[in-house]
Amino acid sequence: MRAFCYALCLVIKVICRGFSIELLTP
């Protein structure tokens, strides 16, 4: 279960990072 939570957290971080980059670039 811990591995699943860790993977989920990692995916969320990657998505947030990509979303932030898209917002910063015009």
C-alpha angles and dihedrals in degrees: 000000000000091000090053092051091048092050091047091050090049092051091049091051092051092048092048091048092050091046091051091050091051091051093049095050113074 
